[in-house]
Short mmCIF file of C-alpha atoms and ligand atoms in Angstrom, two decimals:
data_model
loop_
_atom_site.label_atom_id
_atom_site.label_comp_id
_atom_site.label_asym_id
_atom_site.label_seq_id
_atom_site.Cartn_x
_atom_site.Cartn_y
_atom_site.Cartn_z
CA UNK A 43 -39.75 307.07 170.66
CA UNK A 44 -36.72 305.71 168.95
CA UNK A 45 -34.19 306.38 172.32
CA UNK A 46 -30.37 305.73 173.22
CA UNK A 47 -29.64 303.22 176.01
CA UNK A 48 -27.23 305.80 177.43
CA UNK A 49 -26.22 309.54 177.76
CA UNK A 50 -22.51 310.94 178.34
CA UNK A 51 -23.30 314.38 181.13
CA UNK A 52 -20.85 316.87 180.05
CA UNK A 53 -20.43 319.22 183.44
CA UNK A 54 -20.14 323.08 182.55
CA UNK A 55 -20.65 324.32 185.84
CA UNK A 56 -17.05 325.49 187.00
CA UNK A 57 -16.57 327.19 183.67
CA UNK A 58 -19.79 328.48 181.97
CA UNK A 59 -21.71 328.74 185.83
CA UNK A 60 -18.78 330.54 187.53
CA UNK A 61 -17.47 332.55 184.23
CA UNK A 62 -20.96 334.67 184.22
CA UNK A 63 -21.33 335.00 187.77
CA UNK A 64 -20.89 339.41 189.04
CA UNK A 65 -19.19 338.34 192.44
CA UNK A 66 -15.83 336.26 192.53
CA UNK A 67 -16.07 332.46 194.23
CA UNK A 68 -13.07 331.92 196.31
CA UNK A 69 -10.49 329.44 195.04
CA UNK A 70 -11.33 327.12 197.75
CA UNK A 71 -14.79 326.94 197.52
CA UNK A 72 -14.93 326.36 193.94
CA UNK A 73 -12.16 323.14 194.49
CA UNK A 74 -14.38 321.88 197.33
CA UNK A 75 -17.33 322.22 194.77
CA UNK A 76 -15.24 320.35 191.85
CA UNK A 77 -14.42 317.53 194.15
CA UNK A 78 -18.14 317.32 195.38
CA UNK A 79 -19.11 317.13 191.43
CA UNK A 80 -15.98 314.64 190.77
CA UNK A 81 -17.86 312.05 193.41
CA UNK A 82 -21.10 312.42 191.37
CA UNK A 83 -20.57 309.40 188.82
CA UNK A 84 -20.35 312.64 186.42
CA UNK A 85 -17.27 311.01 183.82
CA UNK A 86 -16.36 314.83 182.43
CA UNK A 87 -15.78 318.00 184.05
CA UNK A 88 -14.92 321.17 182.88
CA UNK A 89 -13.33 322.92 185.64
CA UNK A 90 -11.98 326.57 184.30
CA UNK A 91 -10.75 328.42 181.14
CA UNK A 92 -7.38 329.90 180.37
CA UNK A 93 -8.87 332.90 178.84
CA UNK A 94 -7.21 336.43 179.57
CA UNK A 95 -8.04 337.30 182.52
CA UNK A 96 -8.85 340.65 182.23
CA UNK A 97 -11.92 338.84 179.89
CA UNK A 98 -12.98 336.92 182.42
CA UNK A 99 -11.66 337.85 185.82
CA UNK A 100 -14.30 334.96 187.47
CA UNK A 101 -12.14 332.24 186.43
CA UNK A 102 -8.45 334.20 186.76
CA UNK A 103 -7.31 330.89 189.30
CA UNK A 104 -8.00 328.38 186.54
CA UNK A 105 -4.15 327.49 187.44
CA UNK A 106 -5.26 327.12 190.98
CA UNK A 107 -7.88 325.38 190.75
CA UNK A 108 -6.63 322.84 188.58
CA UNK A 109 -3.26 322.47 190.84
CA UNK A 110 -5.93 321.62 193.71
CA UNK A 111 -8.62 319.64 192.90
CA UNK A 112 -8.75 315.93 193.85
CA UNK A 113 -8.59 314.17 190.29
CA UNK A 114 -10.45 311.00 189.72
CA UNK A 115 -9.05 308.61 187.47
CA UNK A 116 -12.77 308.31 185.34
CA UNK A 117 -13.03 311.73 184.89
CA UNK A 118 -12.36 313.93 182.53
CA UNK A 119 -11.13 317.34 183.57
CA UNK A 120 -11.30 320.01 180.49
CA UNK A 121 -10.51 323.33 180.03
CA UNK A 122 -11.78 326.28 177.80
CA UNK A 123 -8.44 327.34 175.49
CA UNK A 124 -8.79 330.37 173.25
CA UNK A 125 -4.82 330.17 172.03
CA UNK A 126 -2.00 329.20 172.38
CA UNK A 127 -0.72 331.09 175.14
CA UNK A 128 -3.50 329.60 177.19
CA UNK A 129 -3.06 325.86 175.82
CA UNK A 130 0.56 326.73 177.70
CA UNK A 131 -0.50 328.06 180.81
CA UNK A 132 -2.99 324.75 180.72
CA UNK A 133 -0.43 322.90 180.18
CA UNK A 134 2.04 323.55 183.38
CA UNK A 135 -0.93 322.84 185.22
CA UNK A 136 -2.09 319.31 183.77
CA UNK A 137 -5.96 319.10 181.87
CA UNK A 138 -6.82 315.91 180.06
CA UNK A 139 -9.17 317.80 177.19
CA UNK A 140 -9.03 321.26 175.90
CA UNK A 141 -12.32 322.95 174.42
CA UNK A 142 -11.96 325.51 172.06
CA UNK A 143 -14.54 327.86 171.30
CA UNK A 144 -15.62 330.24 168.43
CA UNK A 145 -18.95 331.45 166.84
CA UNK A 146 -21.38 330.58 163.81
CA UNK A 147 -22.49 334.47 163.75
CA UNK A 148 -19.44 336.79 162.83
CA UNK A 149 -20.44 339.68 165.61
CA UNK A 150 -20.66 337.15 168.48
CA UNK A 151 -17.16 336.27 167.64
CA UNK A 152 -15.81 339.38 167.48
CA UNK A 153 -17.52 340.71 171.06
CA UNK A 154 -16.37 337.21 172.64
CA UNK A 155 -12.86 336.98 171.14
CA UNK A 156 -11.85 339.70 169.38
CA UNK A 157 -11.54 338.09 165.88
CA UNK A 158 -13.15 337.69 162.90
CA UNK A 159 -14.45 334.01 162.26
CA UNK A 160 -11.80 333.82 159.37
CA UNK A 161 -9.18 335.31 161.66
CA UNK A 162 -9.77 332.53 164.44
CA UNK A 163 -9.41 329.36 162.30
CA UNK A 164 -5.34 329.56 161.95
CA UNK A 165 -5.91 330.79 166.27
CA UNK A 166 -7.55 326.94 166.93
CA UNK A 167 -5.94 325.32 164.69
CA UNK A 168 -2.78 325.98 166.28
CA UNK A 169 -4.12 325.12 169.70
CA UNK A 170 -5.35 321.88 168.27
CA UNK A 171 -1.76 321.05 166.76
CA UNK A 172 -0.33 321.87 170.20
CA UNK A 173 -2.75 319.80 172.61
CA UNK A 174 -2.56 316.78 169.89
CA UNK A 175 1.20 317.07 170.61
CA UNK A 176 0.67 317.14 174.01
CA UNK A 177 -1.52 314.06 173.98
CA UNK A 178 -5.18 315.71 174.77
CA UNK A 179 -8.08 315.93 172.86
CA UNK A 180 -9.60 318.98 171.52
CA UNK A 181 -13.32 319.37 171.88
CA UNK A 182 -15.10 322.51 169.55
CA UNK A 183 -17.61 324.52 170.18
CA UNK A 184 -20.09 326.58 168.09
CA UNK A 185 -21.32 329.25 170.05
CA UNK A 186 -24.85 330.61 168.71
CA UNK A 187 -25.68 328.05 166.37
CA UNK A 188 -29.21 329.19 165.99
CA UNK A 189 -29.44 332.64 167.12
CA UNK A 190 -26.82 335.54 168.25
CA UNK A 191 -27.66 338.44 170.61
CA UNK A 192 -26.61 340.78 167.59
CA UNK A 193 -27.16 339.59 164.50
CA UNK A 194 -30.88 337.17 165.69
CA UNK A 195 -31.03 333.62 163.08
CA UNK A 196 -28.19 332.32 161.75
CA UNK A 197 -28.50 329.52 159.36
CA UNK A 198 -27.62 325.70 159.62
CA UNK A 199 -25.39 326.57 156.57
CA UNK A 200 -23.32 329.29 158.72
CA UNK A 201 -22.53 326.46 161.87
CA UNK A 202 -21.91 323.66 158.74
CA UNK A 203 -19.08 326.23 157.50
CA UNK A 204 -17.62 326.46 161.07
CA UNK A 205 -18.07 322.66 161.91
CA UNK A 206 -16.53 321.57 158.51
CA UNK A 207 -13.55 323.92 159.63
CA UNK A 208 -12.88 322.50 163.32
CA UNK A 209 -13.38 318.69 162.16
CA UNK A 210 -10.60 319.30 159.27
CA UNK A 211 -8.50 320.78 162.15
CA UNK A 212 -9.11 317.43 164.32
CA UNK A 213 -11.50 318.13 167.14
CA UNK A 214 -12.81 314.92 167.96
CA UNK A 215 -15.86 316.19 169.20
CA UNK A 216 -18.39 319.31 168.48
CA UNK A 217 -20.51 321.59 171.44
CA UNK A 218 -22.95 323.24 169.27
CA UNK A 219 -24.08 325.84 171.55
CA UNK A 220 -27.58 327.67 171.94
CA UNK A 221 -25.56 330.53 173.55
CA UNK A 222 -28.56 333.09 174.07
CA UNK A 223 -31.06 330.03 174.40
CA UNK A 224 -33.61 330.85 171.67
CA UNK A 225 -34.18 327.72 170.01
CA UNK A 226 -36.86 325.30 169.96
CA UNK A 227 -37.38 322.00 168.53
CA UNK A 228 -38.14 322.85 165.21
CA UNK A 229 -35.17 324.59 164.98
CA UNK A 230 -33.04 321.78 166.12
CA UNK A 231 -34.12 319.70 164.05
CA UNK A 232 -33.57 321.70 161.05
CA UNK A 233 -29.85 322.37 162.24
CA UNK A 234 -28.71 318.97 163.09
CA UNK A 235 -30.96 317.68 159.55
CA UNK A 236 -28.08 319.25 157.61
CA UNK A 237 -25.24 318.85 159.96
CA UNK A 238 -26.08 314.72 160.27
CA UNK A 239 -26.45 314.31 156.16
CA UNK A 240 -22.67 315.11 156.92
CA UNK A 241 -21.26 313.49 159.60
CA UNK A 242 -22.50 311.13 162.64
CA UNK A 243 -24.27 312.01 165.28
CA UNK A 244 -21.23 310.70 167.69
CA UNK A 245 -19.42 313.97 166.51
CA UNK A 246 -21.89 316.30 168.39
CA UNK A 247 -22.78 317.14 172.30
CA UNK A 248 -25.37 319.63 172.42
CA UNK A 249 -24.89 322.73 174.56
CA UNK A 250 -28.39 324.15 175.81
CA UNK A 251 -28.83 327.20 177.52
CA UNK A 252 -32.46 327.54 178.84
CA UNK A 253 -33.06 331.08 178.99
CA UNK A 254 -36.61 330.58 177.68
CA UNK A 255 -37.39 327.18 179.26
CA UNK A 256 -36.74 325.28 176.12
CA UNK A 257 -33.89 323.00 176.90
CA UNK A 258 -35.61 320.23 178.07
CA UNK A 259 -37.63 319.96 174.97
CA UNK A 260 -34.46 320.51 172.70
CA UNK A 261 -32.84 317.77 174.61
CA UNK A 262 -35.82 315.74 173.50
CA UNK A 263 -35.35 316.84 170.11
CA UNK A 264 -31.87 316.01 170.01
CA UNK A 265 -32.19 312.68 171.40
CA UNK A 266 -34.74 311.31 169.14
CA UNK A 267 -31.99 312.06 166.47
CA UNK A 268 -28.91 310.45 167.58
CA UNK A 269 -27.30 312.83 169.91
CA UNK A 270 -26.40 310.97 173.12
CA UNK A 271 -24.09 314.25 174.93
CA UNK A 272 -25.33 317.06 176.14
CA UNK A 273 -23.85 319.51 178.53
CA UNK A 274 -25.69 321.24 181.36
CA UNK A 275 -24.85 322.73 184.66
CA UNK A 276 -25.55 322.45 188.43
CA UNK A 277 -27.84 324.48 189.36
CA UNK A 278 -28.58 325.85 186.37
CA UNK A 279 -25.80 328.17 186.55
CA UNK A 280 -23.98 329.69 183.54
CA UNK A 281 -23.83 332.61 180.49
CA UNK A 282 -21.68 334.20 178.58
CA UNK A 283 -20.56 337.53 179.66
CA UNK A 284 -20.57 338.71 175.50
CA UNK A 285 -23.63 337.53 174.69
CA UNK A 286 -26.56 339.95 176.98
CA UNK A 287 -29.50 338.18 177.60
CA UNK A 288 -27.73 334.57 177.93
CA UNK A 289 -28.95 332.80 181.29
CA UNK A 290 -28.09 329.45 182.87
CA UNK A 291 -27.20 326.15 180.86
CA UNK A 292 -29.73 323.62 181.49
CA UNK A 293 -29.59 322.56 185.18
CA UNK A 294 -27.70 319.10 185.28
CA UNK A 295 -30.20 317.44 187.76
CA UNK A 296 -33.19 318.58 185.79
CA UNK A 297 -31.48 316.78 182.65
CA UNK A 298 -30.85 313.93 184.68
CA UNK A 299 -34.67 313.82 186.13
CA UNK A 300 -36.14 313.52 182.27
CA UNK A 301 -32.92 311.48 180.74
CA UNK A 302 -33.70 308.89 184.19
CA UNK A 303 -37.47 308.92 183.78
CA UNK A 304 -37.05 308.02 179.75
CA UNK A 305 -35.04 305.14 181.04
CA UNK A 306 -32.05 306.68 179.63
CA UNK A 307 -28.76 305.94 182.08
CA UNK A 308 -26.41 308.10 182.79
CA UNK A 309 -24.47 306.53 185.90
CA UNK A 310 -24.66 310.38 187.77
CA UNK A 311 -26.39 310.59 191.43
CA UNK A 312 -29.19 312.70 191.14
CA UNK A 313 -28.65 313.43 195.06
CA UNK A 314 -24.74 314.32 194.76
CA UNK A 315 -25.89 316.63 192.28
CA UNK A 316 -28.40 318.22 194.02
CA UNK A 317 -26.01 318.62 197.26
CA UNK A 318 -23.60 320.71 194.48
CA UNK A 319 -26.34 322.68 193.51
CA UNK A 320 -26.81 323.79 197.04
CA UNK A 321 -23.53 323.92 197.51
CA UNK A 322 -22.76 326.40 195.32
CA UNK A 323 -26.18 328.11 195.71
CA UNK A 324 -24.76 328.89 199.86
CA UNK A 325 -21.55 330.12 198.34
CA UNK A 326 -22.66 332.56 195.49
CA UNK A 327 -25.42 333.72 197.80
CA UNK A 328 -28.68 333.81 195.60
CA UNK A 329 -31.29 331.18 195.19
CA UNK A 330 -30.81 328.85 191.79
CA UNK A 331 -33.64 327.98 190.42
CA UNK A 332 -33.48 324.38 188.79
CA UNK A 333 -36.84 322.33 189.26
CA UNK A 334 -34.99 319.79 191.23
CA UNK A 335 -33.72 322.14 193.67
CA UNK A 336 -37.15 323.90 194.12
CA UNK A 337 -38.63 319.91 194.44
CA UNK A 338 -35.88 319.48 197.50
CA UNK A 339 -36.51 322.81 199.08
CA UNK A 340 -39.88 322.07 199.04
CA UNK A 341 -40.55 318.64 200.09
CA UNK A 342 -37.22 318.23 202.25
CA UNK A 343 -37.40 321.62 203.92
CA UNK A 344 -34.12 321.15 204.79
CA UNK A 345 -32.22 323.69 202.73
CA UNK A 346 -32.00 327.58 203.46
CA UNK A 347 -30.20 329.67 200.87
P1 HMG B 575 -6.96 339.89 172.69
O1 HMG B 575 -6.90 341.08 173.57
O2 HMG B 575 -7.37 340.07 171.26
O3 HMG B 575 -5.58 339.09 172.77
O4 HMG B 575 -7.91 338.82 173.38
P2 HMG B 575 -4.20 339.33 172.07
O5 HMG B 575 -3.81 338.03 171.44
O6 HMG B 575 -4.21 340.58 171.22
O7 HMG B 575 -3.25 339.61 173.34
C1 HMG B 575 -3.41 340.75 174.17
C2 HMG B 575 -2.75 340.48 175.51
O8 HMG B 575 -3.44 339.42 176.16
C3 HMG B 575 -1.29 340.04 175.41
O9 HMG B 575 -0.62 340.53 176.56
C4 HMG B 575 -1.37 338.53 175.51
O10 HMG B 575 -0.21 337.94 176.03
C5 HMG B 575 -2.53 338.38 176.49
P3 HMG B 575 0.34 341.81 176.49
O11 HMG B 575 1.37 341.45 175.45
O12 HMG B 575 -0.55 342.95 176.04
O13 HMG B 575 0.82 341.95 177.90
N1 HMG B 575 -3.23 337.08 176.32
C6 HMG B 575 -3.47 336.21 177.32
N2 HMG B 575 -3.20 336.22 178.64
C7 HMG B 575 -3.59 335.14 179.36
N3 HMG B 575 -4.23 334.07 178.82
C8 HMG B 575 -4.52 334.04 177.52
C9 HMG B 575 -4.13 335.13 176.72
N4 HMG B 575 -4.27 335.39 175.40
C10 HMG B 575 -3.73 336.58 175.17
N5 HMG B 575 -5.13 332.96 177.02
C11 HMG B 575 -8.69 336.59 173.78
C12 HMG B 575 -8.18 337.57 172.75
C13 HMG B 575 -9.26 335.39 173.06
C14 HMG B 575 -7.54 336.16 174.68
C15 HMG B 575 -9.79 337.31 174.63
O14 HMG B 575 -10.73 337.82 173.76
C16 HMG B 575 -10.46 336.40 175.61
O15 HMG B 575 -9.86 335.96 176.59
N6 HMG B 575 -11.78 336.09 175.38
C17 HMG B 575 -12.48 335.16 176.22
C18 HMG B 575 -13.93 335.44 176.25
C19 HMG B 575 -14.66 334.35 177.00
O16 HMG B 575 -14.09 333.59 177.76
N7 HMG B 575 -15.99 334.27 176.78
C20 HMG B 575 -16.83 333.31 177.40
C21 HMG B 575 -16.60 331.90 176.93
S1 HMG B 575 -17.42 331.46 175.41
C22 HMG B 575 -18.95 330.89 175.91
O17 HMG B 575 -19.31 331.04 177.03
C23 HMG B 575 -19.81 330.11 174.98
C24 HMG B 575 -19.79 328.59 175.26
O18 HMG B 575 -20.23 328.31 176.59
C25 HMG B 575 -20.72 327.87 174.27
C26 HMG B 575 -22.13 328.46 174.19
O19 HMG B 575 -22.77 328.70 175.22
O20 HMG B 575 -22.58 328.62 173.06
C27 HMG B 575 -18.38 328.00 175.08
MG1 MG B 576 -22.42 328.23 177.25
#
């Protein structure tokens, strides 16, 4: 297998774990679980999103929590920005990269942000003007890149359209998301086949959601072409609230198990991450159910959830 030396861990838990989640974490507890990930060896972070709150009512501290966690000078601490007016509110409180978001399907985009797709490029490219300004960089994602909740396939040629858009705005890097986690290697490599006769692999992380237990594989998939970021989540948390049916991002330490195994480095503690997933697991008060925590409960015995 034709394999990169190394792999950049993109962390997702604070915002995509916490944002789906049907009880509220307390403000605390998701700081102390930020600075438990920030000791890690994880290098990126994204700790909240300054969406309305009303939207997303799990994350309604993201000022908080960004005023209190412990920063670490090799980390990167992002936030989700749908506009303006939360690039601002970002702002006052200090974030080093801001993601924004949008769709490949059009209904996807409208549940999730109340736009059209041709509505929301003048939206992000404003917020990509402002952060530039204000000295960050803009990561983009493409939410449902290869199927949406309500409209089922969409085509490489639909996430090319919204790529091409969000790299002539001047993201310097693009999340294409599996949102509902329906894809499978064939699919991925017919998606990133066109995308990479257009620009280099460098541009992309990919953004797995492993609602049918194909991550891992995609991962695979993506590797063996070029890609060398992916995001994932401790414990296998994470969702989006507008897309039904959406379940946990890959689990972090399961990533990390295969990515270590292939030789692959990607200077994170597979045992820091673990303790997170725990963590968090105690605080939200259900069992997660990444294969690395079921491995510790079962041969370490010493976790109760
Ligand atoms: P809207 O209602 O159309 O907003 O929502 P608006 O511009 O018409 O403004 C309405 C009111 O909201 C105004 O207040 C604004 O000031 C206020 P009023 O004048 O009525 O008092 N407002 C805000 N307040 C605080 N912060 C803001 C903000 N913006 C407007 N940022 C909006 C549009 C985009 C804001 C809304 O639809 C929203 O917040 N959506 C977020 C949905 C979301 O977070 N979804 C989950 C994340 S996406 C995802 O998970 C996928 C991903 O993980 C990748 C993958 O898995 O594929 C990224
Ligand atoms: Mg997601």
């Amino acid at each position: 297998m034709n394999l990169p030396q190394k792999v950049v861990i993109k962390e997702v838990g604070p915002r995509d774990g916490l944002q789906n989640e049907k009880g509220l974490i307390n403000t605390n507890e998701k700081v102390q679980w930020i600075d438990n990930l920030s000791q890690s060896g994880l290098q990126y972070i994204e700790v909240s999103s300054f969406v309305h709150p009303k939207w997303i009512p799990q994350l309604a501290d993201a000022e908080k929590v960004l005023k209190s966690i412990k920063r670490h000078n090799d980390v990167t601490y992002a936030a989700l920005i749908p506009n303006v007016k939360g690039l601002m509110r970002a702002l006052e409180v200090g974030i080093d990269e801001a993601s924004v978001f949008m769709s490949a399907s059009e209904s996807h985009n409208k549940n999730n942000i109340n736009k059209t797709i041709d509505e929301t490029f003048p939206v992000l490219k404003e917020v990509v003007e402002e952060a530039k300004k204000a000295n960050l960089t803009v990561r983009g994602y493409v939410s449902t890149v290869i199927g949406c909740p309500y409209e089922g396939s969409i085509s490489p040629e639909q996430v090319l359209r919204v790529v091409d858009a969000l790299v002539d705005m001047g993201v310097s890097e693009v999340s294409l998301g599996d949102t509902i986690g329906v894809g499978v290697p064939t699919q991925v490599e017919q998606l990133l086949t066109l995308l990479l006769k257009h620009y280099p692999p460098s541009l992309f992380a990919m953004h797995f959601h492993d609602t049918r237990g194909t991550a891992l594989a995609n991962i695979v998939k993506s590797l063996e072409m070029g890609i060398t970021t992916f995001d994932s989540s401790t414990g296998g948390l994470g969702g989006c609230p507008y897309a039904k049916g959406a379940s946990g991002n890959v689990a972090t330490e399961d990533v990390l198990y295969l990515l270590s195994e292939m030789g692959i480095e990607t200077g994170v503690d597979m045992n820091s991450i673990v303790e997170a997933a725990f963590f968090i697991e105690q605080k939200l008060g259900r069992n997660l159910m990444s294969k690395q925590m079921e491995i510790a409960r079962n041969t370490r015995g010493d976790y109760t959830s």
